[in-house]
Coordinates of C-alpha atoms in Angstrom, one line a residue:
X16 CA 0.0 0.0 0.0
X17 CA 2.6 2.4 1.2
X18 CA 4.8 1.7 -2.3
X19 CA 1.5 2.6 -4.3
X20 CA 0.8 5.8 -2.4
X21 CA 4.5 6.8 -3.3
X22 CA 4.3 5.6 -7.0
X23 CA 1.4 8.0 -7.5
X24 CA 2.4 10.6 -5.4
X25 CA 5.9 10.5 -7.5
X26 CA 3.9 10.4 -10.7
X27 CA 1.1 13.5 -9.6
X28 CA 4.6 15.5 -8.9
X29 CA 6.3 14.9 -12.2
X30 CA 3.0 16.0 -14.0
X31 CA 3.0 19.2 -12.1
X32 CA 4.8 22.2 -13.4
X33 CA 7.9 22.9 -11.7
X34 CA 6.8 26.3 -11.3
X35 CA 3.7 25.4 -9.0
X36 CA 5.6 23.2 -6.1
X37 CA 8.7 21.9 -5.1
X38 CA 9.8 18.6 -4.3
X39 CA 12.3 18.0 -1.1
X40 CA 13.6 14.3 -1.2
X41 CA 15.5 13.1 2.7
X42 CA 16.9 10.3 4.2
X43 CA 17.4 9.5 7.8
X44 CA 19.2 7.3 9.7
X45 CA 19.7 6.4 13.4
X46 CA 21.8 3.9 15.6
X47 CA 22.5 3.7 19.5
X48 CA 23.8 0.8 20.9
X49 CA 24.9 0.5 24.8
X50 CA 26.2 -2.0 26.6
X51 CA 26.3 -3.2 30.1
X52 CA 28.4 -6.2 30.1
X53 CA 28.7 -9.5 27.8
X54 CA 25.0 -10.1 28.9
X55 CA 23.1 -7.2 28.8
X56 CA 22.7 -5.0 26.3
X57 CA 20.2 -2.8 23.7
X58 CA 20.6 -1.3 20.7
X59 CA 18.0 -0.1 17.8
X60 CA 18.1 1.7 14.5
X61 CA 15.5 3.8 12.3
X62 CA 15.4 4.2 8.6
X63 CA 13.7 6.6 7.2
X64 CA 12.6 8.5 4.1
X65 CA 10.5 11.0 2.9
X66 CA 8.6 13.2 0.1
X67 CA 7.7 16.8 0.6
X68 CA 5.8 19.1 -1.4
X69 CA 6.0 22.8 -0.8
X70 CA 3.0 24.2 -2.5
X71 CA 4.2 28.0 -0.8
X72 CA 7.7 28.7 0.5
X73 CA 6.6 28.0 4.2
X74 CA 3.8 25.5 4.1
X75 CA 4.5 21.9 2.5
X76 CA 2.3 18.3 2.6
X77 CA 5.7 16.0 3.9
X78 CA 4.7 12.0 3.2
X79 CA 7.0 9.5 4.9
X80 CA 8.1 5.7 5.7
X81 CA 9.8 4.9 8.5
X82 CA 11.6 1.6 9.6
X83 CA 12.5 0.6 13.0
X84 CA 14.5 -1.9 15.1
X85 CA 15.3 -2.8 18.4
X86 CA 16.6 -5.6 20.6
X87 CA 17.4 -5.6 24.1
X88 CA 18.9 -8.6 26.3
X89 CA 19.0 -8.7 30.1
X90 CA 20.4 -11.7 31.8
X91 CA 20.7 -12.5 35.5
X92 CA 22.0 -15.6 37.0
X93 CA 19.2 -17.7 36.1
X94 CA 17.8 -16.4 33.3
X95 CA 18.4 -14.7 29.8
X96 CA 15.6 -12.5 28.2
X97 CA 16.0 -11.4 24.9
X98 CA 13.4 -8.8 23.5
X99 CA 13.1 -7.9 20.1
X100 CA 10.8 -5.3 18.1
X101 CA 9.9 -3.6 14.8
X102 CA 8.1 -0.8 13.9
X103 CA 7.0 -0.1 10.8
X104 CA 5.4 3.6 10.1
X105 CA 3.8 5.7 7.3
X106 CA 3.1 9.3 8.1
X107 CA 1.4 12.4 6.3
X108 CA 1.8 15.8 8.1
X109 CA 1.6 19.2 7.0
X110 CA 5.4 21.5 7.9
X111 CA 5.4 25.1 8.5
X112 CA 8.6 26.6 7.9
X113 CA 9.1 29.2 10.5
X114 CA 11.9 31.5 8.6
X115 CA 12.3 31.4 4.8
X116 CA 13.8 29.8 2.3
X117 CA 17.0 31.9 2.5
X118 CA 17.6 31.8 6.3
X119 CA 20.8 29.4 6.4
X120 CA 18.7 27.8 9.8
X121 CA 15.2 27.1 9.1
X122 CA 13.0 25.7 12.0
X123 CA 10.0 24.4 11.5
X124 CA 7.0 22.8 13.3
X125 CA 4.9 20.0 12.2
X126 CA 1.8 17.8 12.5
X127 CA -0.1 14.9 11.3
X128 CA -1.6 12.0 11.4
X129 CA 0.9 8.2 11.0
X130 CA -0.3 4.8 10.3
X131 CA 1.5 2.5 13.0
X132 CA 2.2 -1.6 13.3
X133 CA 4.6 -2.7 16.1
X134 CA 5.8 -6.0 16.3
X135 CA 7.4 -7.6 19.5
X136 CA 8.9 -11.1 20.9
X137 CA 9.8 -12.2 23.7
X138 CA 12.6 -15.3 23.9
X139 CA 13.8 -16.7 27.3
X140 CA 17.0 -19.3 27.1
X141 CA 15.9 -22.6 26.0
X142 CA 13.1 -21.5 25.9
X143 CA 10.1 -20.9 22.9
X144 CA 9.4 -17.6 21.5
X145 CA 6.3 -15.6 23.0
X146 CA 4.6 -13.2 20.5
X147 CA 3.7 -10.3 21.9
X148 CA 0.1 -9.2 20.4
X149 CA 0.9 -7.4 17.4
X150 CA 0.3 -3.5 17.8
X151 CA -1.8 -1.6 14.7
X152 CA -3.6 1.6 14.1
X153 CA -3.3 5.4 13.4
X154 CA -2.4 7.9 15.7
X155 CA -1.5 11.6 15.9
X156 CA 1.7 12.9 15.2
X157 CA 3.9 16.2 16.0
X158 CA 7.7 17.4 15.7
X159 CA 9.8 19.8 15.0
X160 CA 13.1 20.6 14.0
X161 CA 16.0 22.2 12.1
X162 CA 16.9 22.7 8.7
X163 CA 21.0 23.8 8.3
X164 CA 20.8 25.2 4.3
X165 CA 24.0 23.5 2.6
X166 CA 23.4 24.6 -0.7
X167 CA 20.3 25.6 -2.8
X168 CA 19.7 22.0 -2.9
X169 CA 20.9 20.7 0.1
X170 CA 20.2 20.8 3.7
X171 CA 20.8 18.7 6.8
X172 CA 18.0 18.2 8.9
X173 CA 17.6 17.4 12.2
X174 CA 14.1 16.6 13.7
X175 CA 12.6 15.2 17.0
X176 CA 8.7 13.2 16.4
X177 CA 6.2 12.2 18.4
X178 CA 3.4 10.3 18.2
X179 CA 0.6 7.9 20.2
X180 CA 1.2 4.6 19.2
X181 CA -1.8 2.3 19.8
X182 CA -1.2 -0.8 22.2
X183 CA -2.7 -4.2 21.7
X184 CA -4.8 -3.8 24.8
X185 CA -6.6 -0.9 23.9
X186 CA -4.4 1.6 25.4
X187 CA -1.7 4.8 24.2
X188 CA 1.8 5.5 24.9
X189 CA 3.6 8.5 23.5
X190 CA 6.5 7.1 21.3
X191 CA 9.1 10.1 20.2
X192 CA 12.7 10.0 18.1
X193 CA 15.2 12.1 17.5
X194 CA 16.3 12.0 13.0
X195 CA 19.5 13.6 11.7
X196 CA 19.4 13.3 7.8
X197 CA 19.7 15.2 4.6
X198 CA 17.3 16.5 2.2
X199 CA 17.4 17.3 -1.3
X200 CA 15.3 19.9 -3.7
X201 CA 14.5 18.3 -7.2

């Protein structure tokens, strides 16, 4: 679904004049990983991409996909847990650009609405794997961030999300992360 939304939205863009929008293309990419000892331990990482298109200078319809990993292990003297989860996101929200376009540092603030599935298991030493209830719906999203002008086509971006991610028993939590990454005008 998400690949057909972009295959159109790529395709309604190209058709456009460039005159009437303009297309920002950006990646993003996080890692952390810390350790306590041999044992325990977490890391994750987040890929991400995205599509905007900035029908006036300040005010742009942003689309994006975002790709998430983490696994955590904890281990006492009788027992090893390992935990690990994906979360898979699709997001539409609307950016206002607080400064314009020819600020070298452009903040801006945004908000939407993302489409959400979390996956988790749990695995215990010799032990079968225990499938958390898979985790699916839409939720609200905000952020904000920076934009550090590299060129007229280049920026690095730097951003910090949130948004409620429904829970399989009904319930909410408020999920954030922080994106460094680099955008590109077509």
């Amino acid at each position: 679904m998400v690949k057909n939304i972009v295959s159109a939205l790529l395709v309604l863009t190209t058709s456009l004049s460039a005159s009437a929008i303009m297309i920002e293309l950006g990646l993003a990419y996080s890692f952390q990983k810390k350790t306590f000892n041999a044992a325990n331990y977490y890391q994750s990482d987040s890929k991400s991409a995205s599509v905007s298109l900035y029908f006036i200078e300040k005010l742009a319809l942003e689309l994006s996909y975002s790709d998430g990993f983490y696994e955590g292990q904890e281990s006492d003297t009788n027992s090893t847990r390992t935990i690990q989860q994906s979360t898979k996101m699709t997001d539409g929200s609307i950016i206002y650009m607080l400064m314009d376009k020819k600020s070298l540092i452009q903040p801006y603030a945004k908000v939407g609405v993302a489409y959400i599935q979390k996956k988790q298991e749990v695995r215990y030493l010799n032990a079968s794997v225990i499938s958390i209830p898979e985790s699916i719906g839409w939720a609200p999203s905000y952020g904000a961030g920076l934009k550090f002008v590299l060129s007229d086509r280049f920026s690095i971006r730097l951003g910090y999300d949130v948004w409620q991610t429904p829970l399989s028993d009904g319930s909410k939590s408020d999920d954030s992360a922080f994106k460094a990454g680099l955008t590109w005008f077509l």
